[in-house]
CSV table of C-alpha atoms in Angstrom, one decimal:
chain,number,residue,atom,x,y,z
A,87,MET,CA,31.2,13.5,-14.1
A,88,ALA,CA,29.4,13.7,-17.4
A,89,MET,CA,30.2,14.2,-20.6
A,90,ALA,CA,27.5,15.5,-23.1
A,91,THR,CA,28.1,15.1,-27.1
A,92,PRO,CA,26.1,17.1,-29.3
A,93,GLY,CA,25.5,16.9,-33.2
A,94,GLU,CA,26.1,13.8,-35.3
A,95,ASP,CA,23.3,11.9,-36.0
A,96,GLN,CA,23.8,8.1,-34.5
A,97,ASP,CA,20.8,6.3,-35.7
A,98,GLY,CA,18.0,9.0,-35.0
A,99,PHE,CA,19.5,9.6,-31.3
A,100,PRO,CA,21.4,12.9,-31.7
A,101,CYS,CA,21.5,13.8,-28.0
A,102,ALA,CA,23.9,12.1,-25.5
A,103,LEU,CA,25.1,11.7,-22.3
A,104,THR,CA,27.1,9.7,-20.3
A,105,ILE,CA,27.6,9.8,-16.6
A,106,ASN,CA,30.3,8.1,-14.4
A,107,VAL,CA,29.4,7.9,-11.0
A,108,PRO,CA,32.1,6.8,-8.4
A,109,PHE,CA,31.4,4.5,-5.5
A,110,PRO,CA,33.5,3.5,-2.4
A,111,SER,CA,33.7,-0.2,-3.8
A,112,ALA,CA,32.8,-2.6,-6.4
A,113,ARG,CA,30.1,-4.4,-4.3
A,114,LEU,CA,28.3,-0.8,-4.1
A,115,ALA,CA,28.5,0.1,-7.7
A,116,SER,CA,27.1,-3.7,-8.5
A,117,VAL,CA,24.2,-2.8,-6.4
A,118,ALA,CA,23.4,0.3,-7.9
A,119,HIS,CA,23.9,-1.5,-11.2
A,120,ARG,CA,21.8,-4.1,-10.4
A,121,ALA,CA,18.7,-1.9,-8.9
A,122,LEU,CA,18.7,1.0,-11.2
A,123,GLY,CA,19.2,-1.5,-14.3
A,124,VAL,CA,15.5,-3.3,-14.1
A,125,ASP,CA,13.4,-0.7,-15.0
A,126,LYS,CA,13.3,-0.2,-18.6
A,127,GLU,CA,13.3,3.6,-19.9
A,128,LEU,CA,9.7,5.1,-19.9
A,129,SER,CA,9.9,6.6,-23.4
A,130,ALA,CA,10.8,5.0,-26.6
A,131,LEU,CA,12.9,8.1,-27.4
A,132,VAL,CA,15.3,7.5,-25.1
A,133,GLN,CA,18.0,4.6,-24.9
A,134,ARG,CA,19.9,3.8,-21.9
A,135,GLN,CA,22.5,1.6,-21.1
A,136,LEU,CA,24.2,1.0,-17.7
A,137,SER,CA,27.3,-1.0,-17.0
A,138,THR,CA,30.3,-0.7,-14.5
A,139,THR,CA,33.7,0.2,-15.0
A,140,THR,CA,37.0,1.0,-13.6
A,141,PRO,CA,37.8,4.4,-12.7
A,142,THR,CA,41.2,4.3,-14.8
A,143,PRO,CA,42.7,1.7,-17.1
A,144,ALA,CA,45.1,0.9,-14.8
A,145,GLU,CA,43.1,-0.1,-11.7
A,146,LYS,CA,41.1,-3.3,-11.2
A,147,ASP,CA,38.0,-2.9,-9.2
A,148,GLU,CA,35.2,-1.6,-11.1
A,149,THR,CA,33.8,0.7,-8.6
A,150,VAL,CA,32.1,3.0,-11.6
A,151,LEU,CA,28.8,2.9,-12.7
A,152,ARG,CA,28.3,4.4,-16.3
A,153,ILE,CA,25.2,5.3,-17.4
A,154,GLU,CA,25.0,5.9,-21.4
A,155,TYR,CA,21.7,8.0,-22.6
A,156,LYS,CA,20.7,8.7,-26.1
A,157,ALA,CA,17.6,11.0,-26.9
A,158,THR,CA,16.0,11.9,-29.8
A,159,THR,CA,15.9,15.5,-28.6
A,160,ASN,CA,17.7,17.5,-25.6
A,161,ARG,CA,14.6,17.9,-23.7
A,162,MET,CA,13.9,14.2,-23.8
A,163,LEU,CA,17.5,13.7,-22.3
A,164,ARG,CA,17.0,16.2,-19.4
A,165,VAL,CA,13.7,14.9,-18.5
A,166,ALA,CA,14.8,11.3,-18.2
A,167,VAL,CA,18.6,12.0,-16.7
A,168,ASN,CA,16.5,14.2,-14.0
A,169,SER,CA,14.2,11.3,-13.5
A,170,PHE,CA,17.3,9.0,-13.2
A,171,MET,CA,19.3,11.2,-10.8
A,172,GLU,CA,16.3,11.0,-8.1
A,173,SER,CA,16.5,7.4,-8.5
A,174,LEU,CA,20.1,7.1,-8.0
A,175,ALA,CA,19.8,9.9,-5.0
A,176,LEU,CA,17.3,7.3,-3.4
A,177,VAL,CA,19.7,4.5,-4.1
A,178,LEU,CA,23.2,6.2,-2.5
A,179,GLU,CA,20.6,7.3,0.8
A,180,VAL,CA,19.8,3.7,1.1
A,181,MET,CA,23.1,2.5,0.9
A,182,ALA,CA,24.3,5.1,3.3
A,183,GLU,CA,22.0,4.4,5.9
A,184,LEU,CA,20.7,1.2,5.7
A,185,ASP,CA,23.8,-0.9,4.7
A,186,VAL,CA,24.3,-4.0,6.9
A,187,ASP,CA,27.7,-2.4,8.9
A,188,VAL,CA,25.8,0.8,9.5
A,189,LEU,CA,22.8,-0.6,10.8
A,190,GLU,CA,25.1,-3.3,12.8
A,191,GLN,CA,27.1,-0.2,14.3
A,192,GLN,CA,23.7,1.3,15.6
A,193,GLN,CA,22.4,-1.5,17.1
A,194,GLN,CA,25.8,-2.0,18.9
A,195,GLN,CA,25.5,1.6,20.2
A,196,GLN,CA,21.9,1.1,21.5
A,197,GLN,CA,23.3,-1.9,23.4
A,198,ASP,CA,26.1,-0.1,24.9
A,199,ARG,CA,23.8,2.4,26.0
A,200,THR,CA,21.2,-0.1,27.6
B,528,MET,CA,-13.1,3.5,16.0
B,529,TRP,CA,-15.8,1.1,17.3
B,530,ILE,CA,-19.7,1.2,17.6
B,531,ALA,CA,-20.4,-0.3,20.7
B,532,GLY,CA,-24.3,-1.1,19.4
B,533,TYR,CA,-22.8,-3.5,17.1
B,534,GLU,CA,-20.3,-5.8,19.5
B,535,LYS,CA,-22.2,-8.8,18.4
B,536,ASN,CA,-21.4,-8.3,14.9
B,537,VAL,CA,-18.0,-6.7,14.5
B,538,ALA,CA,-14.7,-8.4,15.6
B,539,TYR,CA,-12.4,-6.1,17.3
B,540,PRO,CA,-8.2,-6.9,16.4
B,541,ASN,CA,-6.1,-7.4,19.6
B,542,PRO,CA,-5.3,-4.3,21.3
B,543,ASP,CA,-1.4,-4.8,21.0
B,544,GLY,CA,-1.7,-5.8,17.1
B,545,VAL,CA,-1.0,-9.8,18.0
B,546,ILE,CA,-2.9,-11.7,15.9
B,547,GLY,CA,-4.9,-14.8,17.0
B,548,ARG,CA,-8.1,-16.6,17.0
B,549,ARG,CA,-10.4,-14.7,19.2
B,550,ASP,CA,-13.7,-16.3,20.2
B,551,SER,CA,-14.6,-13.8,23.2
B,552,MET,CA,-13.7,-10.4,24.2
B,553,HIS,CA,-10.6,-10.5,26.7
B,554,THR,CA,-10.1,-7.6,29.2
B,555,GLN,CA,-7.2,-5.5,28.7
B,556,GLU,CA,-4.9,-7.1,31.5
B,557,GLN,CA,-5.8,-11.0,30.1
B,558,GLY,CA,-4.9,-9.3,26.5
B,559,GLN,CA,-1.3,-8.1,27.9
B,560,GLN,CA,-0.6,-11.4,29.2
B,561,ALA,CA,-1.6,-13.0,26.4
B,562,ALA,CA,0.8,-10.8,24.6
B,563,ALA,CA,3.7,-11.6,26.9
B,564,ARG,CA,3.0,-15.2,26.9
B,565,THR,CA,3.2,-15.3,23.2
B,566,ARG,CA,6.4,-12.9,23.0
B,567,ARG,CA,8.5,-15.4,25.6
B,568,LYS,CA,7.3,-18.2,23.3
B,569,LEU,CA,8.6,-16.4,20.2
B,570,VAL,CA,11.9,-16.1,21.7
B,571,GLU,CA,12.4,-19.7,21.7
B,572,ALA,CA,10.3,-20.6,18.4
B,573,ILE,CA,11.6,-20.7,15.2
B,574,ARG,CA,10.1,-18.1,12.9
B,575,ARG,CA,10.4,-16.4,9.5
B,576,ILE,CA,10.7,-12.7,9.3
B,577,ALA,CA,9.7,-10.4,6.5
B,578,LEU,CA,10.5,-6.2,5.8
B,579,GLY,CA,7.2,-5.0,3.7
B,580,CYS,CA,7.2,-1.7,2.1
B,581,GLU,CA,4.1,-0.4,0.2
B,582,GLY,CA,3.8,2.9,-1.3
B,583,SER,CA,1.2,2.1,-4.2
B,584,ALA,CA,-0.6,5.5,-3.2
B,585,ASN,CA,0.2,8.7,-1.0
B,586,LYS,CA,0.6,6.3,1.8
B,587,LEU,CA,4.3,5.0,2.3
B,588,GLY,CA,4.5,2.2,4.9
B,589,ILE,CA,6.9,-0.1,6.0
B,590,GLY,CA,6.4,-2.6,8.6
B,591,VAL,CA,8.2,-5.6,9.9
B,592,ILE,CA,6.3,-9.1,10.4
B,593,ALA,CA,7.1,-12.3,12.0
B,594,HIS,CA,5.5,-16.0,11.2
B,595,GLU,CA,5.8,-18.4,14.0
B,596,ASP,CA,6.1,-22.3,13.4
B,597,GLY,CA,2.6,-22.8,14.9
B,598,GLY,CA,1.2,-20.1,12.2
B,599,GLU,CA,0.7,-17.4,14.2
B,600,ALA,CA,1.8,-13.9,12.8
B,601,VAL,CA,2.8,-11.6,15.0
B,602,VAL,CA,3.1,-8.0,14.0
B,603,LEU,CA,6.3,-6.4,15.0
B,604,SER,CA,6.6,-2.8,13.6
B,605,ASN,CA,4.3,-1.0,11.4
B,606,VAL,CA,5.3,2.6,10.5
B,607,ARG,CA,3.4,4.9,7.8
B,608,HIS,CA,4.0,8.5,6.6
B,609,THR,CA,1.3,9.9,4.4
B,610,PHE,CA,1.6,12.6,2.1
B,611,VAL,CA,-1.0,15.0,2.5
B,612,SER,CA,-2.0,17.5,-0.5
B,613,PRO,CA,-3.4,21.2,0.2
B,614,PRO,CA,-7.4,21.3,0.2
B,615,GLY,CA,-9.1,21.6,-3.0
B,616,THR,CA,-6.0,19.4,-4.5
B,617,GLY,CA,-5.5,15.6,-4.9
B,618,PHE,CA,-1.8,14.0,-5.1
B,619,LEU,CA,-0.3,13.7,-8.2
B,620,PRO,CA,2.0,10.9,-9.5
B,621,LYS,CA,5.3,13.0,-9.5
B,622,ASP,CA,5.1,14.4,-5.9
B,623,THR,CA,3.9,11.4,-4.7
B,624,ALA,CA,6.9,9.7,-5.7
B,625,ARG,CA,9.0,12.3,-4.4
B,626,HIS,CA,7.6,12.0,-1.1
B,627,HIS,CA,8.4,8.2,-1.0
B,628,ARG,CA,11.9,9.0,-1.8
B,629,ALA,CA,12.3,11.9,0.7
B,630,PHE,CA,10.8,9.5,3.3
B,631,PHE,CA,11.7,5.6,2.7
B,632,VAL,CA,15.0,5.6,4.8
B,633,ARG,CA,13.5,7.3,7.8
B,634,VAL,CA,10.3,5.2,7.9
B,635,ALA,CA,12.7,1.8,7.2
B,636,LYS,CA,14.8,2.9,10.0
B,637,GLN,CA,11.7,3.5,12.5
B,638,ALA,CA,10.6,0.2,11.3
B,639,LEU,CA,13.7,-1.4,12.2
B,640,ALA,CA,14.1,0.0,15.4
B,641,ASP,CA,10.2,-0.6,16.6
B,642,ALA,CA,10.8,-3.9,15.4
B,643,ARG,CA,13.9,-4.9,17.3
B,644,VAL,CA,15.1,-7.0,14.7
B,645,SER,CA,18.6,-7.3,12.7
B,646,VAL,CA,19.4,-7.6,9.2
B,647,ALA,CA,20.4,-11.6,10.0
B,648,ASP,CA,16.9,-12.0,11.3
B,649,VAL,CA,15.2,-11.1,8.1
B,650,ASP,CA,14.3,-13.7,5.6
B,651,CYS,CA,12.8,-11.4,2.5
B,652,VAL,CA,12.2,-8.0,1.5
B,653,CYS,CA,8.6,-7.7,0.1
B,654,TYR,CA,7.6,-4.4,-2.1
B,655,THR,CA,4.1,-3.9,-3.4
B,656,ARG,CA,4.4,-5.1,-7.0
B,657,GLY,CA,1.0,-3.3,-8.1
B,658,PRO,CA,-2.1,-2.2,-8.8
B,659,GLY,CA,-1.4,1.8,-8.1
B,660,MET,CA,0.3,4.5,-9.3
B,661,GLY,CA,3.2,4.0,-11.6
B,662,GLY,CA,6.2,6.5,-10.2
B,663,PRO,CA,5.3,5.8,-6.7
B,664,LEU,CA,5.5,2.2,-6.8
B,665,SER,CA,8.7,2.4,-8.7
B,666,SER,CA,10.4,4.5,-6.5
B,667,VAL,CA,9.3,2.1,-3.4
B,668,ALA,CA,10.3,-0.8,-5.7
B,669,ILE,CA,13.9,0.5,-6.5
B,670,ALA,CA,14.7,1.2,-2.6
B,671,ALA,CA,13.5,-2.5,-1.9
B,672,ARG,CA,15.7,-3.8,-4.6
B,673,THR,CA,18.8,-1.8,-2.9
B,674,LEU,CA,18.1,-3.3,0.5
B,675,ALA,CA,17.7,-6.6,-1.2
B,676,LEU,CA,20.9,-6.7,-2.8
B,677,LEU,CA,22.7,-4.6,0.0
B,678,TRP,CA,21.5,-7.2,2.6
B,679,GLY,CA,21.4,-10.6,0.4
B,680,LYS,CA,17.9,-11.3,0.9
B,681,GLU,CA,15.6,-12.5,-1.9
B,682,LEU,CA,12.4,-10.2,-3.1
B,683,VAL,CA,8.6,-10.7,-3.2
B,684,GLY,CA,6.5,-8.9,-5.1
B,685,VAL,CA,3.0,-8.4,-3.8
B,686,ASN,CA,-0.4,-7.6,-5.1
B,687,HIS,CA,-1.7,-4.7,-3.5
B,688,CYS,CA,-5.4,-6.2,-2.7
B,689,VAL,CA,-4.2,-9.6,-1.5
B,690,GLY,CA,-1.9,-7.8,1.0
B,691,HIS,CA,-5.4,-6.0,2.4
B,692,ILE,CA,-7.3,-9.6,2.2
B,693,GLU,CA,-4.7,-11.3,4.1
B,694,MET,CA,-4.2,-8.8,6.5
B,695,GLY,CA,-7.7,-8.3,6.8
B,696,ARG,CA,-8.2,-11.9,7.3
B,697,ALA,CA,-5.5,-12.5,10.0
B,698,ILE,CA,-6.3,-9.9,12.1
B,699,THR,CA,-10.0,-10.8,12.5
B,700,GLY,CA,-9.7,-14.5,12.1
B,701,ALA,CA,-12.9,-14.6,9.5
B,702,GLU,CA,-13.1,-18.0,8.0
B,703,ASN,CA,-14.1,-17.1,4.8
B,704,PRO,CA,-15.8,-14.5,4.1
B,705,VAL,CA,-17.2,-12.3,1.1
B,706,VAL,CA,-14.3,-9.7,1.0
B,707,LEU,CA,-15.5,-5.6,0.3
B,708,TYR,CA,-12.4,-4.3,-0.8
B,709,VAL,CA,-12.7,-0.2,-1.0
B,710,SER,CA,-10.3,2.2,-1.3
B,711,GLY,CA,-9.2,5.3,-3.1
B,712,GLY,CA,-8.1,3.1,-6.0
B,713,ASN,CA,-9.9,-0.1,-5.9
B,714,THR,CA,-13.8,-1.2,-5.4
B,715,GLN,CA,-14.3,-5.2,-5.4
B,716,VAL,CA,-16.2,-7.7,-4.1
B,717,ILE,CA,-14.2,-10.9,-3.4
B,718,ALA,CA,-14.7,-14.4,-2.5
B,719,TYR,CA,-11.9,-17.0,-2.2
B,720,ALA,CA,-12.6,-20.2,-4.6
B,721,GLU,CA,-10.0,-22.6,-5.9
B,722,GLN,CA,-6.8,-20.8,-4.8
B,723,ARG,CA,-7.6,-17.6,-6.5
B,724,TYR,CA,-9.3,-14.5,-5.2
B,725,ARG,CA,-12.1,-14.3,-7.7
B,726,ILE,CA,-13.8,-11.1,-8.3
B,727,PHE,CA,-17.5,-11.1,-8.5
B,728,GLY,CA,-18.3,-7.4,-8.5
B,729,GLU,CA,-16.3,-4.2,-9.0
B,730,ALA,CA,-16.5,-0.6,-9.6
B,731,LEU,CA,-16.7,-0.2,-13.4
B,732,ASP,CA,-15.3,3.7,-13.6
B,733,ILE,CA,-13.7,5.0,-10.7
B,734,ALA,CA,-13.5,3.7,-6.8
B,735,VAL,CA,-15.9,4.6,-4.3
B,736,GLY,CA,-12.8,6.2,-2.1
B,737,ASN,CA,-12.0,8.1,-5.4
B,738,CYS,CA,-15.8,9.8,-5.7
B,739,LEU,CA,-15.2,11.0,-2.4
B,740,ASP,CA,-11.8,12.3,-2.5
B,741,ARG,CA,-13.0,14.2,-5.5
B,742,PHE,CA,-15.8,15.4,-3.7
B,743,ALA,CA,-13.8,16.5,-1.0
B,744,ARG,CA,-11.9,18.4,-3.2
B,745,THR,CA,-15.0,20.0,-4.5
B,746,LEU,CA,-16.0,20.9,-1.3
B,747,GLU,CA,-12.3,22.2,-0.5
B,748,ILE,CA,-12.3,19.9,2.5
B,749,SER,CA,-8.9,19.4,4.2
B,750,ASN,CA,-7.2,15.9,3.2
B,751,ASP,CA,-5.4,15.6,6.5
B,752,PRO,CA,-5.6,13.1,7.7
B,753,ALA,CA,-7.7,12.0,4.9
B,754,PRO,CA,-10.1,13.4,2.6
B,755,GLY,CA,-12.8,10.4,3.6
B,756,TYR,CA,-12.3,10.8,7.4
B,757,ASN,CA,-13.3,14.5,7.0
B,758,ILE,CA,-16.7,13.8,4.6
B,759,GLU,CA,-17.1,11.4,7.2
B,760,GLN,CA,-17.3,13.8,10.1
B,761,LEU,CA,-19.1,16.0,8.3
B,762,ALA,CA,-21.7,13.8,7.3
B,763,LYS,CA,-22.4,13.0,10.8
B,764,LYS,CA,-23.8,16.7,11.3
B,765,GLY,CA,-26.2,15.9,8.2
B,766,GLY,CA,-29.1,13.9,8.5
B,767,ARG,CA,-31.7,16.2,8.2
B,768,VAL,CA,-32.4,15.8,4.6
B,769,LEU,CA,-31.5,13.3,2.2
B,770,LEU,CA,-30.6,14.8,-1.4
B,771,ASP,CA,-31.4,13.1,-4.4
B,772,LEU,CA,-28.7,11.2,-6.0
B,773,PRO,CA,-28.1,8.6,-8.9
B,774,TYR,CA,-28.1,5.1,-7.6
B,775,THR,CA,-26.3,3.1,-9.8
B,776,VAL,CA,-26.0,-0.6,-9.2
B,777,LYS,CA,-25.6,-2.8,-12.2
B,778,GLY,CA,-26.0,-6.7,-11.5
B,779,MET,CA,-23.1,-7.3,-9.4
B,780,ASP,CA,-21.2,-4.3,-10.3
B,781,CYS,CA,-21.4,-0.3,-9.7
B,782,SER,CA,-20.3,2.7,-11.0
B,783,PHE,CA,-19.7,6.2,-9.4
B,784,SER,CA,-18.7,8.6,-11.7
B,785,GLY,CA,-22.4,9.6,-12.4
B,786,ILE,CA,-22.8,10.1,-8.7
B,787,LEU,CA,-19.9,12.5,-8.4
B,788,ALA,CA,-20.8,14.0,-11.5
B,789,ARG,CA,-24.3,14.8,-9.6
B,790,ALA,CA,-22.9,15.7,-6.3
B,791,ASP,CA,-20.6,18.4,-8.0
B,792,GLU,CA,-23.6,19.6,-9.6
B,793,LEU,CA,-25.6,20.3,-6.2
B,794,ALA,CA,-22.0,21.6,-4.7
B,795,ALA,CA,-22.6,24.2,-7.1
B,796,LEU,CA,-26.4,24.7,-6.4
B,797,MET,CA,-25.1,25.0,-3.0
B,798,LYS,CA,-22.6,27.7,-3.5
B,799,ALA,CA,-25.3,29.5,-5.5
B,800,GLY,CA,-27.8,29.5,-2.5
B,801,GLY,CA,-29.8,26.7,-3.6
B,802,VAL,CA,-32.3,25.1,-1.3
B,803,GLY,CA,-33.2,21.1,-0.6
B,804,PRO,CA,-36.3,19.3,-0.5
B,805,ASP,CA,-37.7,20.9,2.7
B,806,GLY,CA,-37.0,24.3,1.7
B,807,GLU,CA,-33.8,25.3,3.6
B,808,PRO,CA,-30.3,25.6,2.0
B,809,ILE,CA,-28.2,23.0,1.3
B,810,THR,CA,-24.9,22.7,3.8
B,811,PRO,CA,-22.0,20.8,3.1
B,812,ALA,CA,-23.2,18.5,5.8
B,813,ASP,CA,-26.1,17.7,3.8
B,814,LEU,CA,-24.0,16.6,0.8
B,815,CYS,CA,-21.7,14.7,2.6
B,816,PHE,CA,-24.7,12.8,4.2
B,817,SER,CA,-26.8,12.3,1.1
B,818,LEU,CA,-23.1,10.9,-0.7
B,819,GLN,CA,-22.5,8.5,2.0
B,820,GLU,CA,-25.9,7.1,2.2
B,821,THR,CA,-26.3,6.6,-1.4
B,822,ILE,CA,-22.8,5.0,-2.0
B,823,PHE,CA,-22.6,2.6,0.9
B,824,ALA,CA,-26.6,1.7,0.3
B,825,MET,CA,-24.9,0.4,-3.1
B,826,LEU,CA,-22.0,-1.2,-1.6
B,827,VAL,CA,-24.1,-3.1,0.9
B,828,GLU,CA,-26.2,-4.1,-1.8
B,829,ILE,CA,-23.5,-6.0,-4.1
B,830,THR,CA,-21.9,-7.5,-0.9
B,831,GLU,CA,-25.3,-8.9,0.1
B,832,ARG,CA,-25.6,-10.1,-3.6
B,833,ALA,CA,-22.4,-12.1,-3.4
B,834,MET,CA,-23.2,-13.6,0.2
B,835,ALA,CA,-26.1,-15.0,-1.5
B,836,HIS,CA,-24.3,-16.2,-4.5
B,837,VAL,CA,-21.6,-18.0,-2.7
B,838,GLY,CA,-23.7,-18.7,0.5
B,839,SER,CA,-21.1,-17.1,2.7
B,840,LYS,CA,-22.6,-15.2,5.9
B,841,GLN,CA,-19.3,-13.4,6.9
B,842,VAL,CA,-18.1,-10.1,5.2
B,843,LEU,CA,-14.7,-8.7,5.6
B,844,ILE,CA,-14.2,-4.9,4.6
B,845,VAL,CA,-10.4,-4.1,4.0
B,846,GLY,CA,-9.4,-0.8,2.2
B,847,GLY,CA,-9.0,2.8,3.6
B,848,VAL,CA,-12.9,3.3,3.1
B,849,GLY,CA,-13.5,0.4,5.6
B,850,CYS,CA,-12.7,2.6,8.3
B,851,ASN,CA,-15.8,4.6,7.8
B,852,GLU,CA,-18.0,3.7,11.0
B,853,ARG,CA,-21.1,4.3,8.9
B,854,LEU,CA,-20.4,1.8,6.2
B,855,GLN,CA,-19.7,-0.5,8.7
B,856,GLU,CA,-22.9,0.1,10.7
B,857,MET,CA,-25.1,-0.5,7.7
B,858,MET,CA,-23.1,-3.4,6.6
B,859,GLY,CA,-23.5,-4.7,10.0
B,860,GLY,CA,-27.1,-4.3,9.9
B,861,MET,CA,-27.7,-6.1,6.6
B,862,ALA,CA,-25.5,-9.2,7.9
B,863,ALA,CA,-27.7,-9.3,11.1
B,864,GLU,CA,-30.4,-9.8,9.1
B,865,ARG,CA,-28.8,-12.7,7.1
B,866,GLY,CA,-27.8,-13.9,10.5
B,867,GLY,CA,-23.8,-13.4,9.5
B,868,SER,CA,-21.5,-11.0,10.8
B,869,VAL,CA,-19.2,-7.9,9.5
B,870,TYR,CA,-15.5,-8.3,10.1
B,871,ALA,CA,-12.9,-5.3,10.2
B,872,THR,CA,-9.7,-3.7,11.3
B,873,ASP,CA,-8.8,-0.3,12.7
B,874,GLU,CA,-6.8,2.5,10.7
B,875,ARG,CA,-3.3,0.9,11.5
B,876,PHE,CA,-4.2,-2.0,9.1
B,877,CYS,CA,-7.2,-0.9,6.7
B,878,ILE,CA,-5.5,2.4,5.7
B,879,ASP,CA,-2.6,1.2,3.1
B,880,ASN,CA,0.4,-0.1,5.2
B,881,GLY,CA,3.8,-2.1,4.8
B,882,ILE,CA,2.7,-4.7,7.5
B,883,MET,CA,0.4,-5.9,4.8
B,884,ILE,CA,2.7,-6.2,2.2
B,885,ALA,CA,5.1,-8.2,4.3
B,886,HIS,CA,2.2,-10.6,5.8
B,887,ALA,CA,1.2,-11.8,2.0
B,888,GLY,CA,4.6,-11.9,0.8
B,889,LEU,CA,6.2,-14.1,3.6
B,890,LEU,CA,2.9,-16.2,3.2
B,891,ALA,CA,3.7,-16.7,-0.5
B,892,TYR,CA,7.8,-16.8,0.4
B,893,GLU,CA,6.9,-19.8,2.4
B,894,THR,CA,5.2,-21.6,-0.1
B,895,GLY,CA,8.6,-21.0,-2.3
B,896,PHE,CA,7.7,-17.9,-4.6
B,897,ARG,CA,10.4,-15.8,-5.2
B,898,THR,CA,10.5,-13.0,-7.4
B,899,PRO,CA,13.8,-12.6,-9.2
B,900,LEU,CA,15.7,-9.1,-9.2
B,901,GLU,CA,15.3,-8.7,-12.9
B,902,ASP,CA,11.4,-9.6,-12.8
B,903,SER,CA,11.1,-7.1,-9.9
B,904,THR,CA,9.1,-4.5,-11.5
B,905,CYS,CA,6.1,-2.7,-11.0
B,906,THR,CA,2.7,-2.7,-12.8
B,907,GLN,CA,-0.2,-0.2,-12.7
B,908,ARG,CA,-2.6,-2.7,-13.6
B,909,PHE,CA,-2.6,-6.2,-11.7
B,910,ARG,CA,-6.0,-8.3,-11.2
B,911,THR,CA,-6.5,-9.7,-7.6
B,912,ASP,CA,-7.3,-12.8,-9.5
B,913,GLU,CA,-4.0,-13.0,-11.2
B,914,VAL,CA,-2.6,-14.2,-7.7
B,915,PHE,CA,-2.2,-18.0,-7.7
B,916,VAL,CA,-3.1,-18.1,-3.8
B,917,LYS,CA,-0.9,-21.2,-3.0
B,918,TRP,CA,-0.7,-20.8,0.7
B,919,ARG,CA,-4.7,-22.1,1.1
B,920,ARG,CA,-6.5,-25.1,0.2
């Protein structure tokens, strides 16, 4: 779920976008947060903040990864967000296919066959 | 890939990837029996296992290595997928990064399946910190970080050049050679001294492999499996005439951009119907032959200079260009004259791969080296001598 806020000049970065990515568990949201948070934004014209948060105020588990972008132009914002999405897709694929439980299940299936 | 006439001077890797000291040539059967004994021993022995992920250029490689308590290193798996661009083009960072992201999971799964290890067996996750292309490096690093976090393992960032050197040493058993590291991205003459791999000489502008790759684009030679390989095959058909190209050795260093510019000029001359010194039309084979002879002679010269300087008789050639049989032949000739020998590996190990990252990473890990998550970035420039080689005396 993304929200774009146009207009209002906030210290020179008028183009902003907030992306909330839901994860099945707080563990996975945290893994994504830590893996994607290491690399700094390449351009000084873009600022990015990563955090984890709860899907609704009532819930306790922080299963949502929140990414807040601020950029000088819409073009910079689009380029930065597109690039992030590609990295996020990779992280999700690794989680889906190479997590401990998935690999264990596959090994079990292999063993059962032999 | 091996030249029969130079058996004396060239060391062969063990046939099934089991690394050990080799004093003499085994028969195939002896080799297989030895490998079976090693595997049985390994099952009982304590060992450390590392996963290595490489993606600094257009090759995505993931491998699993085991270090036995006695010091022996065993390749458990070595999987690679190469991004090949169309003839006449090179691989661009954005496309290469996209390729690595698209294939990472597939290659990782294959590597784990081939190695038959579980997550619990793995001690650490190693990745290429640099040097190389920014986007491709980062894409692999992100995946490696994710694996490390999911699996609860520590990360080890590895220098790509050191990976090549350590793998070459392990495979060939060379004691203390002068290392010629030649690839599309790097050209360095290296010797080990006091816990650093010191750069004695290097290319001042572009790497020798880059010169070959870009010339392949000029001639619109296929990039499959690699442009350098196809230049080598074409060069074998040459030899009738040696065209005049600049020979640019500068002390311990060398330079290739001028040679490339002249080679491109000669290619244009060829297309315009130009003739060589013997009056016959120039062919692509003539160009490839002349280019190889010139640049490889330069590499042999700077390697010999380093050998004389250091007092070493052994040469270890690593990096993708090290697969070239003509380079091995020329280097073998020089080494023989000095009463020495040349060590080289086959394309499993000299072309960029994940197992070299796993091996060098595990060596560092065993000395206590760790890369904290917050520091697990990548860098396009990472000098070989920046690494503290704690695992050697």
